[in-house]
mmCIF file of C-alpha atoms and ligand atoms in Angstrom:
data_model
loop_
_atom_site.group_PDB
_atom_site.id
_atom_site.type_symbol
_atom_site.label_atom_id
_atom_site.label_comp_id
_atom_site.label_asym_id
_atom_site.label_seq_id
_atom_site.Cartn_x
_atom_site.Cartn_y
_atom_site.Cartn_z
ATOM 1 C CA MET V 1 -13.533 -10.501 0.423
ATOM 2 C CA THR V 2 -14.184 -14.101 -0.627
ATOM 3 C CA VAL V 3 -11.108 -16.335 -0.520
ATOM 4 C CA HIS V 4 -10.610 -18.562 -3.587
ATOM 5 C CA PRO V 5 -8.414 -21.707 -3.767
ATOM 6 C CA ASN V 6 -5.913 -20.043 -6.124
ATOM 7 C CA ASP V 7 -5.486 -16.896 -4.097
ATOM 8 C CA PRO V 8 -1.823 -16.224 -3.419
ATOM 9 C CA THR V 9 -0.351 -16.715 0.020
ATOM 10 C CA LEU V 10 1.284 -13.423 0.871
ATOM 11 C CA PRO V 11 4.095 -12.909 3.345
ATOM 12 C CA GLU V 12 3.398 -11.043 6.575
ATOM 13 C CA ALA V 13 4.422 -7.504 5.668
ATOM 14 C CA ARG V 14 5.587 -5.244 8.475
ATOM 15 C CA MET V 15 3.805 -1.910 8.530
ATOM 16 C CA HIS V 16 4.096 1.428 10.319
ATOM 17 C CA VAL V 17 7.328 0.584 12.110
ATOM 18 C CA VAL V 18 7.952 4.334 11.981
ATOM 19 C CA LEU V 19 4.983 6.718 11.907
ATOM 20 C CA PRO V 20 5.143 10.010 9.972
ATOM 21 C CA GLY V 21 4.815 12.011 13.193
ATOM 22 C CA ALA V 22 8.005 10.388 14.480
ATOM 23 C CA ALA V 23 9.793 10.109 11.109
ATOM 24 C CA VAL V 24 13.448 9.085 11.341
ATOM 25 C CA THR V 25 16.470 10.615 9.625
ATOM 26 C CA ALA V 26 17.886 8.707 6.665
ATOM 27 C CA LYS V 27 20.397 9.844 4.040
ATOM 28 C CA ILE V 28 20.253 10.167 0.283
ATOM 29 C CA ALA V 29 22.531 7.423 -1.073
ATOM 30 C CA SER V 30 22.153 8.210 -4.780
ATOM 31 C CA SER V 31 20.089 10.299 -7.189
ATOM 32 C CA ASP V 32 20.157 9.604 -10.920
ATOM 33 C CA SER V 33 17.874 10.402 -13.800
ATOM 34 C CA CYS V 34 16.056 7.274 -14.913
ATOM 35 C CA ILE V 35 14.290 8.428 -18.065
ATOM 36 C CA ARG V 36 15.435 7.049 -21.382
ATOM 37 C CA GLY V 37 16.318 10.300 -23.089
ATOM 38 C CA LYS V 38 15.451 13.976 -23.105
ATOM 39 C CA SER V 39 11.882 14.249 -21.880
ATOM 40 C CA ALA V 40 9.322 16.811 -20.714
ATOM 41 C CA SER V 41 9.110 14.964 -17.407
ATOM 42 C CA PHE V 42 11.877 14.572 -14.862
ATOM 43 C CA VAL V 43 12.099 11.309 -12.992
ATOM 44 C CA ARG V 44 14.900 10.293 -10.673
ATOM 45 C CA HIS V 45 15.944 6.985 -9.189
ATOM 46 C CA ILE V 46 16.720 7.944 -5.606
ATOM 47 C CA GLY V 47 18.491 5.678 -3.131
ATOM 48 C CA VAL V 48 17.809 6.231 0.571
ATOM 49 C CA ASP V 49 20.180 4.842 3.202
ATOM 50 C CA LEU V 50 18.235 3.672 6.268
ATOM 51 C CA SER V 51 21.321 2.481 8.194
ATOM 52 C CA GLY V 52 20.955 2.836 11.935
ATOM 53 C CA THR V 53 17.194 3.473 11.796
ATOM 54 C CA PRO V 54 14.467 1.007 12.855
ATOM 55 C CA LEU V 55 13.490 0.806 9.168
ATOM 56 C CA GLU V 56 16.566 -1.221 8.166
ATOM 57 C CA GLY V 57 15.482 -4.530 6.619
ATOM 58 C CA THR V 58 11.758 -3.931 7.156
ATOM 59 C CA PHE V 59 10.612 -3.354 3.553
ATOM 60 C CA LEU V 60 9.209 -5.849 1.070
ATOM 61 C CA ALA V 61 9.280 -5.111 -2.656
ATOM 62 C CA GLY V 62 5.970 -3.438 -3.525
ATOM 63 C CA GLN V 63 5.578 -1.539 -0.260
ATOM 64 C CA SER V 64 5.992 2.216 -0.013
ATOM 65 C CA PHE V 65 7.644 4.599 2.401
ATOM 66 C CA GLY V 66 6.811 8.085 3.616
ATOM 67 C CA VAL V 67 8.814 11.265 3.103
ATOM 68 C CA VAL V 68 8.205 14.260 5.352
ATOM 69 C CA VAL V 69 9.498 17.578 4.017
ATOM 70 C CA PRO V 70 10.921 19.691 6.848
ATOM 71 C CA GLY V 71 9.270 22.991 7.723
ATOM 72 C CA LEU V 72 5.715 24.238 7.365
ATOM 73 C CA ASP V 73 3.242 24.383 4.493
ATOM 74 C CA ALA V 74 1.523 27.536 3.163
ATOM 75 C CA LYS V 75 -1.014 27.315 6.019
ATOM 76 C CA GLY V 76 1.701 27.147 8.679
ATOM 77 C CA ARG V 77 1.179 23.464 9.407
ATOM 78 C CA PRO V 78 3.832 20.732 9.210
ATOM 79 C CA HIS V 79 3.970 19.243 5.710
ATOM 80 C CA LYS V 80 1.891 16.110 5.364
ATOM 81 C CA VAL V 81 3.675 12.870 4.567
ATOM 82 C CA ARG V 82 3.909 11.777 0.899
ATOM 83 C CA LEU V 83 4.216 8.106 -0.019
ATOM 84 C CA TYR V 84 6.690 6.693 -2.561
ATOM 85 C CA SER V 85 6.760 3.096 -3.795
ATOM 86 C CA ILE V 86 10.035 1.382 -3.200
ATOM 87 C CA ALA V 87 11.818 0.477 -6.428
ATOM 88 C CA SER V 88 14.240 -1.837 -4.647
ATOM 89 C CA PRO V 89 13.863 -5.544 -3.926
ATOM 90 C CA SER V 90 13.207 -6.677 -0.329
ATOM 91 C CA TYR V 91 16.974 -7.040 0.229
ATOM 92 C CA GLY V 92 17.476 -3.424 -0.787
ATOM 93 C CA GLU V 93 19.877 -1.967 -3.321
ATOM 94 C CA ASP V 94 22.773 -3.180 -1.176
ATOM 95 C CA GLY V 95 21.649 -6.759 -0.466
ATOM 96 C CA PHE V 96 21.298 -6.014 3.252
ATOM 97 C CA GLY V 97 18.008 -4.082 3.309
ATOM 98 C CA ARG V 98 19.758 -0.909 4.372
ATOM 99 C CA VAL V 99 19.412 1.082 1.147
ATOM 100 C CA ILE V 100 15.951 1.363 -0.381
ATOM 101 C CA SER V 101 15.139 3.333 -3.519
ATOM 102 C CA THR V 102 12.232 4.985 -5.259
ATOM 103 C CA THR V 103 11.320 6.407 -8.645
ATOM 104 C CA CYS V 104 10.339 10.012 -8.036
ATOM 105 C CA LYS V 105 8.709 12.207 -10.669
ATOM 106 C CA ARG V 106 8.880 15.968 -10.212
ATOM 107 C CA THR V 107 5.331 17.351 -10.107
ATOM 108 C CA ILE V 108 5.326 20.380 -12.411
ATOM 109 C CA GLU V 109 2.005 21.840 -13.556
ATOM 110 C CA GLU V 110 0.272 25.023 -14.609
ATOM 111 C CA ILE V 111 -3.043 25.319 -12.782
ATOM 112 C CA ALA V 112 -5.282 28.342 -13.300
ATOM 113 C CA ASP V 113 -7.333 29.676 -10.383
ATOM 114 C CA GLU V 114 -9.515 32.622 -11.362
ATOM 115 C CA ASN V 115 -10.441 33.313 -7.743
ATOM 116 C CA ASP V 116 -6.866 33.853 -6.655
ATOM 117 C CA PRO V 117 -5.590 37.351 -7.491
ATOM 118 C CA THR V 118 -1.981 36.218 -7.126
ATOM 119 C CA ARG V 119 -2.589 34.083 -10.190
ATOM 120 C CA SER V 120 -3.883 36.812 -12.450
ATOM 121 C CA ASP V 121 -1.566 35.732 -15.248
ATOM 122 C CA GLY V 122 -3.860 32.725 -15.567
ATOM 123 C CA HIS V 123 -1.155 30.120 -15.774
ATOM 124 C CA PRO V 124 0.649 29.875 -12.437
ATOM 125 C CA LEU V 125 3.364 27.310 -12.118
ATOM 126 C CA ILE V 126 2.767 24.687 -9.431
ATOM 127 C CA LEU V 127 5.788 22.827 -8.217
ATOM 128 C CA GLY V 128 4.812 19.828 -6.097
ATOM 129 C CA VAL V 129 6.314 20.276 -2.628
ATOM 130 C CA CYS V 130 7.731 16.874 -1.807
ATOM 131 C CA SER V 131 8.668 15.435 -5.209
ATOM 132 C CA ASN V 132 10.732 18.517 -6.089
ATOM 133 C CA TRP V 133 12.274 18.723 -2.631
ATOM 134 C CA LEU V 134 13.282 15.060 -2.834
ATOM 135 C CA CYS V 135 14.649 15.375 -6.381
ATOM 136 C CA ASP V 136 16.662 18.430 -5.287
ATOM 137 C CA ARG V 137 18.494 16.485 -2.552
ATOM 138 C CA GLY V 138 22.085 15.462 -3.136
ATOM 139 C CA VAL V 139 24.015 12.422 -1.933
ATOM 140 C CA GLY V 140 24.532 12.617 1.854
ATOM 141 C CA ASP V 141 21.601 14.981 2.464
ATOM 142 C CA GLU V 142 19.217 14.073 5.257
ATOM 143 C CA VAL V 143 15.625 12.995 4.619
ATOM 144 C CA LEU V 144 12.855 12.232 7.151
ATOM 145 C CA VAL V 145 11.237 8.893 6.370
ATOM 146 C CA SER V 146 8.474 6.661 7.729
ATOM 147 C CA GLY V 147 6.852 3.327 6.868
ATOM 148 C CA PRO V 148 6.632 0.688 5.624
ATOM 149 C CA ASN V 149 3.187 1.222 4.071
ATOM 150 C CA GLY V 150 0.929 -1.300 2.357
ATOM 151 C CA LYS V 151 0.672 -5.044 2.844
ATOM 152 C CA ARG V 152 -1.244 -6.408 -0.159
ATOM 153 C CA PHE V 153 0.873 -5.253 -3.103
ATOM 154 C CA VAL V 154 3.691 -7.738 -2.522
ATOM 155 C CA LEU V 155 4.970 -10.919 -4.172
ATOM 156 C CA PRO V 156 3.550 -14.236 -2.943
ATOM 157 C CA THR V 157 5.458 -16.333 -0.436
ATOM 158 C CA ASP V 158 6.176 -18.930 -3.121
ATOM 159 C CA PRO V 159 6.830 -16.953 -6.320
ATOM 160 C CA SER V 160 7.103 -20.116 -8.433
ATOM 161 C CA ALA V 161 3.470 -21.012 -7.643
ATOM 162 C CA HIS V 162 2.243 -18.212 -9.924
ATOM 163 C CA ASP V 163 2.690 -16.511 -13.282
ATOM 164 C CA TYR V 164 2.617 -12.737 -13.509
ATOM 165 C CA ILE V 165 1.267 -9.831 -15.504
ATOM 166 C CA PHE V 166 2.649 -6.537 -14.264
ATOM 167 C CA LEU V 167 0.926 -3.431 -15.680
ATOM 168 C CA ALA V 168 2.608 -0.074 -15.097
ATOM 169 C CA THR V 169 2.034 3.517 -16.108
ATOM 170 C CA GLY V 170 4.798 6.062 -15.469
ATOM 171 C CA THR V 171 6.335 5.841 -11.997
ATOM 172 C CA GLY V 172 4.023 2.870 -11.415
ATOM 173 C CA ILE V 173 7.019 0.914 -12.701
ATOM 174 C CA ALA V 174 8.774 1.395 -9.322
ATOM 175 C CA PRO V 175 7.435 -1.671 -7.483
ATOM 176 C CA PHE V 176 8.010 -3.861 -10.546
ATOM 177 C CA ARG V 177 11.685 -2.957 -10.693
ATOM 178 C CA GLY V 178 11.993 -4.354 -7.163
ATOM 179 C CA MET V 179 9.774 -7.372 -7.735
ATOM 180 C CA ILE V 180 11.376 -8.372 -11.034
ATOM 181 C CA HIS V 181 14.838 -7.951 -9.492
ATOM 182 C CA GLU V 182 13.734 -10.346 -6.796
ATOM 183 C CA LEU V 183 12.213 -12.816 -9.254
ATOM 184 C CA LEU V 184 15.022 -12.882 -11.822
ATOM 185 C CA VAL V 185 18.248 -11.343 -10.507
ATOM 186 C CA GLY V 186 18.230 -12.210 -6.814
ATOM 187 C CA PRO V 187 20.293 -11.033 -3.859
ATOM 188 C CA PRO V 188 24.014 -10.443 -4.431
ATOM 189 C CA GLU V 189 26.692 -12.787 -3.047
ATOM 190 C CA GLY V 190 27.163 -12.166 0.673
ATOM 191 C CA SER V 191 23.591 -11.022 1.203
ATOM 192 C CA PRO V 192 21.783 -12.790 4.061
ATOM 193 C CA TRP V 193 18.826 -13.146 1.640
ATOM 194 C CA ARG V 194 20.977 -15.197 -0.777
ATOM 195 C CA ALA V 195 20.541 -18.527 1.052
ATOM 196 C CA LYS V 196 16.735 -18.259 0.842
ATOM 197 C CA TRP V 197 16.750 -17.474 -2.885
ATOM 198 C CA SER V 198 16.183 -20.508 -5.096
ATOM 199 C CA GLY V 199 17.523 -19.012 -8.330
ATOM 200 C CA PRO V 200 15.774 -17.175 -11.140
ATOM 201 C CA CYS V 201 12.022 -17.746 -11.097
ATOM 202 C CA ARG V 202 10.923 -19.854 -14.067
ATOM 203 C CA SER V 203 7.319 -18.638 -14.078
ATOM 204 C CA ARG V 204 5.941 -16.682 -17.013
ATOM 205 C CA ILE V 205 6.421 -12.967 -16.346
ATOM 206 C CA HIS V 206 5.019 -10.185 -18.540
ATOM 207 C CA LEU V 207 5.652 -6.513 -17.840
ATOM 208 C CA VAL V 208 3.523 -3.993 -19.770
ATOM 209 C CA MET V 209 4.893 -0.471 -19.344
ATOM 210 C CA GLY V 210 2.853 2.498 -20.605
ATOM 211 C CA THR V 211 4.196 6.028 -21.045
ATOM 212 C CA PRO V 212 3.154 9.028 -23.175
ATOM 213 C CA TYR V 213 6.447 9.159 -25.088
ATOM 214 C CA ARG V 214 9.252 6.712 -25.737
ATOM 215 C CA THR V 215 11.669 9.023 -23.927
ATOM 216 C CA ASP V 216 9.611 8.626 -20.707
ATOM 217 C CA LEU V 217 10.348 4.910 -20.446
ATOM 218 C CA LEU V 218 11.966 4.209 -17.072
ATOM 219 C CA TYR V 219 14.755 1.675 -16.435
ATOM 220 C CA ASP V 220 14.210 0.700 -20.059
ATOM 221 C CA GLU V 221 17.688 -0.658 -20.759
ATOM 222 C CA TRP V 222 17.656 -2.743 -17.610
ATOM 223 C CA PHE V 223 14.317 -4.369 -18.485
ATOM 224 C CA ARG V 224 15.440 -4.961 -22.067
ATOM 225 C CA ALA V 225 18.601 -6.686 -20.888
ATOM 226 C CA LEU V 226 16.608 -8.891 -18.517
ATOM 227 C CA ALA V 227 14.172 -9.825 -21.283
ATOM 228 C CA THR V 228 17.110 -10.876 -23.456
ATOM 229 C CA ALA V 229 18.636 -12.938 -20.660
ATOM 230 C CA HIS V 230 15.435 -14.656 -19.447
ATOM 231 C CA GLU V 231 13.200 -16.296 -22.014
ATOM 232 C CA ASN V 232 10.313 -16.500 -19.509
ATOM 233 C CA PHE V 233 10.285 -12.693 -19.128
ATOM 234 C CA THR V 234 8.610 -10.486 -21.756
ATOM 235 C CA TYR V 235 8.870 -6.701 -21.632
ATOM 236 C CA HIS V 236 6.158 -4.810 -23.545
ATOM 237 C CA THR V 237 6.287 -1.042 -24.022
ATOM 238 C CA VAL V 238 3.133 0.895 -24.891
ATOM 239 C CA ILE V 239 3.493 4.488 -26.069
ATOM 240 C CA SER V 240 0.293 6.547 -26.003
ATOM 241 C CA ARG V 241 1.077 9.935 -27.556
ATOM 242 C CA GLU V 242 3.578 9.473 -30.324
ATOM 243 C CA PRO V 243 2.296 10.077 -33.846
ATOM 244 C CA LEU V 244 0.562 7.075 -35.304
ATOM 245 C CA PRO V 245 0.094 6.269 -38.987
ATOM 246 C CA GLN V 246 -3.597 7.081 -38.423
ATOM 247 C CA PRO V 247 -4.921 10.123 -36.479
ATOM 248 C CA GLY V 248 -5.595 9.948 -32.745
ATOM 249 C CA HIS V 249 -3.744 8.827 -29.688
ATOM 250 C CA GLY V 250 -1.965 5.546 -29.369
ATOM 251 C CA PRO V 251 -2.972 2.816 -26.962
ATOM 252 C CA HIS V 252 -2.727 2.763 -23.182
ATOM 253 C CA ALA V 253 -1.506 -0.308 -21.306
ATOM 254 C CA HIS V 254 -4.971 -1.874 -20.994
ATOM 255 C CA HIS V 255 -5.767 -1.238 -24.716
ATOM 256 C CA TYR V 256 -2.551 -3.024 -25.518
ATOM 257 C CA VAL V 257 -3.642 -6.071 -23.553
ATOM 258 C CA ALA V 258 -7.213 -5.845 -24.900
ATOM 259 C CA THR V 259 -6.086 -5.705 -28.535
ATOM 260 C CA ARG V 260 -3.699 -8.623 -28.007
ATOM 261 C CA MET V 261 -6.171 -10.642 -25.984
ATOM 262 C CA GLU V 262 -5.563 -13.786 -28.004
ATOM 263 C CA HIS V 263 -1.868 -13.546 -27.104
ATOM 264 C CA PHE V 264 -2.569 -12.917 -23.398
ATOM 265 C CA ARG V 265 -5.633 -15.160 -23.093
ATOM 266 C CA PRO V 266 -3.870 -18.431 -22.170
ATOM 267 C CA LEU V 267 -1.905 -16.643 -19.463
ATOM 268 C CA LEU V 268 -4.928 -14.729 -18.146
ATOM 269 C CA ALA V 269 -7.118 -17.834 -18.230
ATOM 270 C CA SER V 270 -4.626 -19.810 -16.132
ATOM 271 C CA ASN V 271 -5.517 -19.955 -12.465
ATOM 272 C CA ARG V 272 -1.812 -19.561 -11.584
ATOM 273 C CA THR V 273 -1.745 -16.004 -12.917
ATOM 274 C CA LEU V 274 -1.649 -12.888 -10.760
ATOM 275 C CA ILE V 275 -2.180 -9.374 -12.107
ATOM 276 C CA TYR V 276 -0.434 -6.412 -10.507
ATOM 277 C CA ALA V 277 -1.300 -2.906 -11.770
ATOM 278 C CA CYS V 278 0.412 0.237 -10.554
ATOM 279 C CA GLY V 279 0.219 3.833 -11.711
ATOM 280 C CA LEU V 280 -2.237 6.615 -12.303
ATOM 281 C CA ALA V 281 -5.537 6.495 -10.449
ATOM 282 C CA GLY V 282 -8.181 5.354 -12.901
ATOM 283 C CA MET V 283 -5.967 2.882 -14.785
ATOM 284 C CA GLN V 284 -7.870 0.054 -13.092
ATOM 285 C CA VAL V 285 -11.055 1.048 -14.946
ATOM 286 C CA GLY V 286 -9.648 0.074 -18.340
ATOM 287 C CA VAL V 287 -7.997 -3.048 -16.959
ATOM 288 C CA PHE V 288 -11.212 -4.303 -15.299
ATOM 289 C CA GLN V 289 -13.285 -3.569 -18.392
ATOM 290 C CA ALA V 290 -10.831 -5.304 -20.744
ATOM 291 C CA LEU V 291 -10.741 -8.420 -18.544
ATOM 292 C CA ALA V 292 -14.506 -8.629 -18.111
ATOM 293 C CA THR V 293 -15.227 -7.914 -21.794
ATOM 294 C CA ALA V 294 -12.931 -10.799 -22.750
ATOM 295 C CA GLY V 295 -14.814 -13.079 -20.333
ATOM 296 C CA LEU V 296 -11.712 -13.375 -18.144
ATOM 297 C CA GLY V 297 -12.928 -11.424 -15.120
ATOM 298 C CA GLY V 298 -13.707 -14.648 -13.217
ATOM 299 C CA GLY V 299 -10.602 -15.082 -11.070
ATOM 300 C CA TYR V 300 -9.704 -11.423 -10.887
ATOM 301 C CA LEU V 301 -12.906 -9.447 -10.347
ATOM 302 C CA THR V 302 -16.021 -9.428 -8.241
ATOM 303 C CA VAL V 303 -18.907 -7.752 -10.041
ATOM 304 C CA HIS V 304 -21.842 -6.367 -8.068
ATOM 305 C CA GLU V 305 -25.205 -7.870 -9.032
ATOM 306 C CA GLU V 306 -26.459 -4.400 -9.926
ATOM 307 C CA ILE V 307 -24.365 -4.405 -13.120
ATOM 308 C CA ALA V 308 -23.939 -8.148 -13.605
ATOM 309 C CA GLN V 309 -26.571 -8.223 -16.358
ATOM 310 C CA ILE V 310 -25.002 -5.368 -18.335
ATOM 311 C CA HIS V 311 -22.412 -6.333 -20.935
ATOM 312 C CA PRO V 312 -19.008 -5.197 -19.559
ATOM 313 C CA SER V 313 -18.289 -3.178 -22.713
ATOM 314 C CA GLN V 314 -21.304 -1.014 -21.740
ATOM 315 C CA TRP V 315 -20.205 -0.387 -18.139
ATOM 316 C CA THR V 316 -19.639 3.268 -17.337
ATOM 317 C CA THR V 317 -16.514 4.465 -15.548
ATOM 318 C CA GLU V 318 -18.643 5.261 -12.507
ATOM 319 C CA GLN V 319 -20.138 1.757 -12.460
ATOM 320 C CA ILE V 320 -16.701 0.177 -12.690
ATOM 321 C CA LYS V 321 -15.319 2.362 -9.898
ATOM 322 C CA ARG V 322 -18.241 1.631 -7.585
ATOM 323 C CA ARG V 323 -19.372 -1.853 -8.553
ATOM 324 C CA VAL V 324 -16.289 -3.851 -9.588
ATOM 325 C CA ARG V 325 -13.740 -5.003 -7.040
ATOM 326 C CA PRO V 326 -10.460 -6.861 -7.599
ATOM 327 C CA THR V 327 -9.992 -10.282 -5.987
ATOM 328 C CA HIS V 328 -6.780 -11.395 -4.274
ATOM 329 C CA ARG V 329 -5.406 -12.366 -7.694
ATOM 330 C CA CYS V 330 -5.568 -8.783 -8.938
ATOM 331 C CA MET V 331 -3.405 -6.361 -6.974
ATOM 332 C CA LEU V 332 -3.763 -2.623 -7.432
ATOM 333 C CA GLU V 333 -1.673 0.343 -6.357
ATOM 334 C CA VAL V 334 -2.987 3.552 -7.905
ATOM 335 C CA TYR V 335 -2.365 7.166 -6.939
HETATM 336 C C1 FAD O 401 0.898 4.413 -2.404
HETATM 337 C C2 FAD O 401 1.525 5.558 -3.183
HETATM 338 C C3 FAD O 401 2.708 5.352 -3.862
HETATM 339 C C4 FAD O 401 3.288 6.398 -4.596
HETATM 340 N N1 FAD O 401 4.450 6.155 -5.258
HETATM 341 C C5 FAD O 401 5.029 7.141 -5.980
HETATM 342 C C6 FAD O 401 6.258 6.897 -6.683
HETATM 343 O O1 FAD O 401 6.801 5.792 -6.662
HETATM 344 N N2 FAD O 401 6.788 7.937 -7.376
HETATM 345 C C7 FAD O 401 6.189 9.172 -7.428
HETATM 346 O O2 FAD O 401 6.743 10.080 -8.085
HETATM 347 N N3 FAD O 401 5.039 9.422 -6.766
HETATM 348 C C8 FAD O 401 4.456 8.454 -6.031
HETATM 349 N N4 FAD O 401 3.304 8.714 -5.357
HETATM 350 C C9 FAD O 401 2.735 10.085 -5.378
HETATM 351 C C10 FAD O 401 3.418 10.921 -4.267
HETATM 352 O O3 FAD O 401 2.988 10.453 -3.001
HETATM 353 C C11 FAD O 401 3.059 12.391 -4.331
HETATM 354 O O4 FAD O 401 1.657 12.527 -4.337
HETATM 355 C C12 FAD O 401 3.635 13.109 -5.550
HETATM 356 O O5 FAD O 401 5.069 13.041 -5.540
HETATM 357 C C13 FAD O 401 3.233 14.597 -5.530
HETATM 358 O O6 FAD O 401 3.620 15.150 -4.297
HETATM 359 P P1 FAD O 401 4.173 16.641 -4.219
HETATM 360 O O7 FAD O 401 4.362 16.967 -2.775
HETATM 361 O O8 FAD O 401 5.333 16.837 -5.125
HETATM 362 O O9 FAD O 401 2.970 17.480 -4.824
HETATM 363 P P2 FAD O 401 1.921 18.338 -3.977
HETATM 364 O O10 FAD O 401 2.535 19.595 -3.521
HETATM 365 O O11 FAD O 401 1.304 17.445 -2.930
HETATM 366 O O12 FAD O 401 0.878 18.648 -5.110
HETATM 367 C C14 FAD O 401 0.082 17.602 -5.614
HETATM 368 C C15 FAD O 401 -0.983 18.173 -6.511
HETATM 369 O O13 FAD O 401 -1.811 19.069 -5.786
HETATM 370 C C16 FAD O 401 -2.193 20.147 -6.598
HETATM 371 N N5 FAD O 401 -1.646 21.415 -6.048
HETATM 372 C C17 FAD O 401 -0.555 21.538 -5.275
HETATM 373 N N6 FAD O 401 -0.352 22.830 -4.948
HETATM 374 C C18 FAD O 401 -1.340 23.525 -5.552
HETATM 375 C C19 FAD O 401 -1.690 24.895 -5.601
HETATM 376 N N7 FAD O 401 -0.963 25.805 -4.974
HETATM 377 N N8 FAD O 401 -2.782 25.248 -6.326
HETATM 378 C C20 FAD O 401 -3.527 24.328 -6.974
HETATM 379 N N9 FAD O 401 -3.244 23.018 -6.954
HETATM 380 C C21 FAD O 401 -2.180 22.618 -6.254
HETATM 381 C C22 FAD O 401 -1.616 19.899 -7.960
HETATM 382 O O14 FAD O 401 -2.553 19.188 -8.751
HETATM 383 C C23 FAD O 401 -0.437 19.002 -7.678
HETATM 384 O O15 FAD O 401 -0.094 18.155 -8.744
HETATM 385 C C24 FAD O 401 2.677 7.674 -4.626
HETATM 386 C C25 FAD O 401 1.483 7.882 -3.936
HETATM 387 C C26 FAD O 401 0.910 6.844 -3.230
HETATM 388 C C27 FAD O 401 -0.388 7.100 -2.491
#
């Protein structure tokens, strides 16, 4: 990847201190619902106490950790590791890097399989193995963990050198809870991280959070309170499926930015700005297209010559997935 003068300098993130095959035992420190109201989805904010393991103090906000469900899968093999973004800042929930957290959504689906006679009712219920196991744990229960994972989706070494647009869908909010805590709230008194913290970051920070329904907003009150307390932080919520005055679905996070391009343009055009997008696989397609269509792809995207002559609004999803790459100023974590 080409390095540009305004690329962020990222800290050296530690990775794979503990491998999934040798996962260590941690304990559930907390488990609380983090949706805004009654919702069709179930999402929990889960604290994990790493005390006494080699993972203590190793995580940076934005990284993820592995969870290994004990026992064997349907094929008699050990369960594969699942990754979860940490929702805590680098100093952890406790200020000492001992308690990390995540934002775990129970996977609940009906998936038909006509070739499987055990599913003859045509609408079998699929309960995701790890997310439901993790959400079922209570405080004090043991959990096998590994990590840290990922080194690029982290805040720059000097946060004040940049402005930020954070784009989240659903549990993609997790890393931004940690990052925004670090940028605006900071480590508590007594934390060894406190001396290194230079106070609330004064950069421009925009968080765009997209969910299907208003009740699916995560950590909503916390973000609202921060937006009230810090004039440089703006919290945008984008609801895609609630009834609109006109027929059809409401906007997704990238539509929101695209339709308010004149509002976002000065920020996006600034070479200080970094974009972080986290959430459902595929969300990057809309983000890349919106940026390029507005003529703002320059610092954030590398476009393959094969499609360079095509107007970005005409790019197909396949072309964007194969022929557009983010630069160091556009960080992606999609799953
Ligand atoms: C970097 C990264 C970060 C992540 N961060 C988060 C996070 O912060 N929060 C979060 O909630 N998730 C996160 N995830 C996703 C997480 O890792 C898991 O993939 C998710 O929780 C589902 O795992 P599961 O074991 O519950 O579901 P699984 O059991 O693995 O099932 C997953 C899917 O497989 C299919 N499937 C499963 N069983 C069957 C079956 N019997 N028949 C047909 N289809 C089936 C279904 O489509 C199902 O939805 C992240 C993933 C990555 C890669």
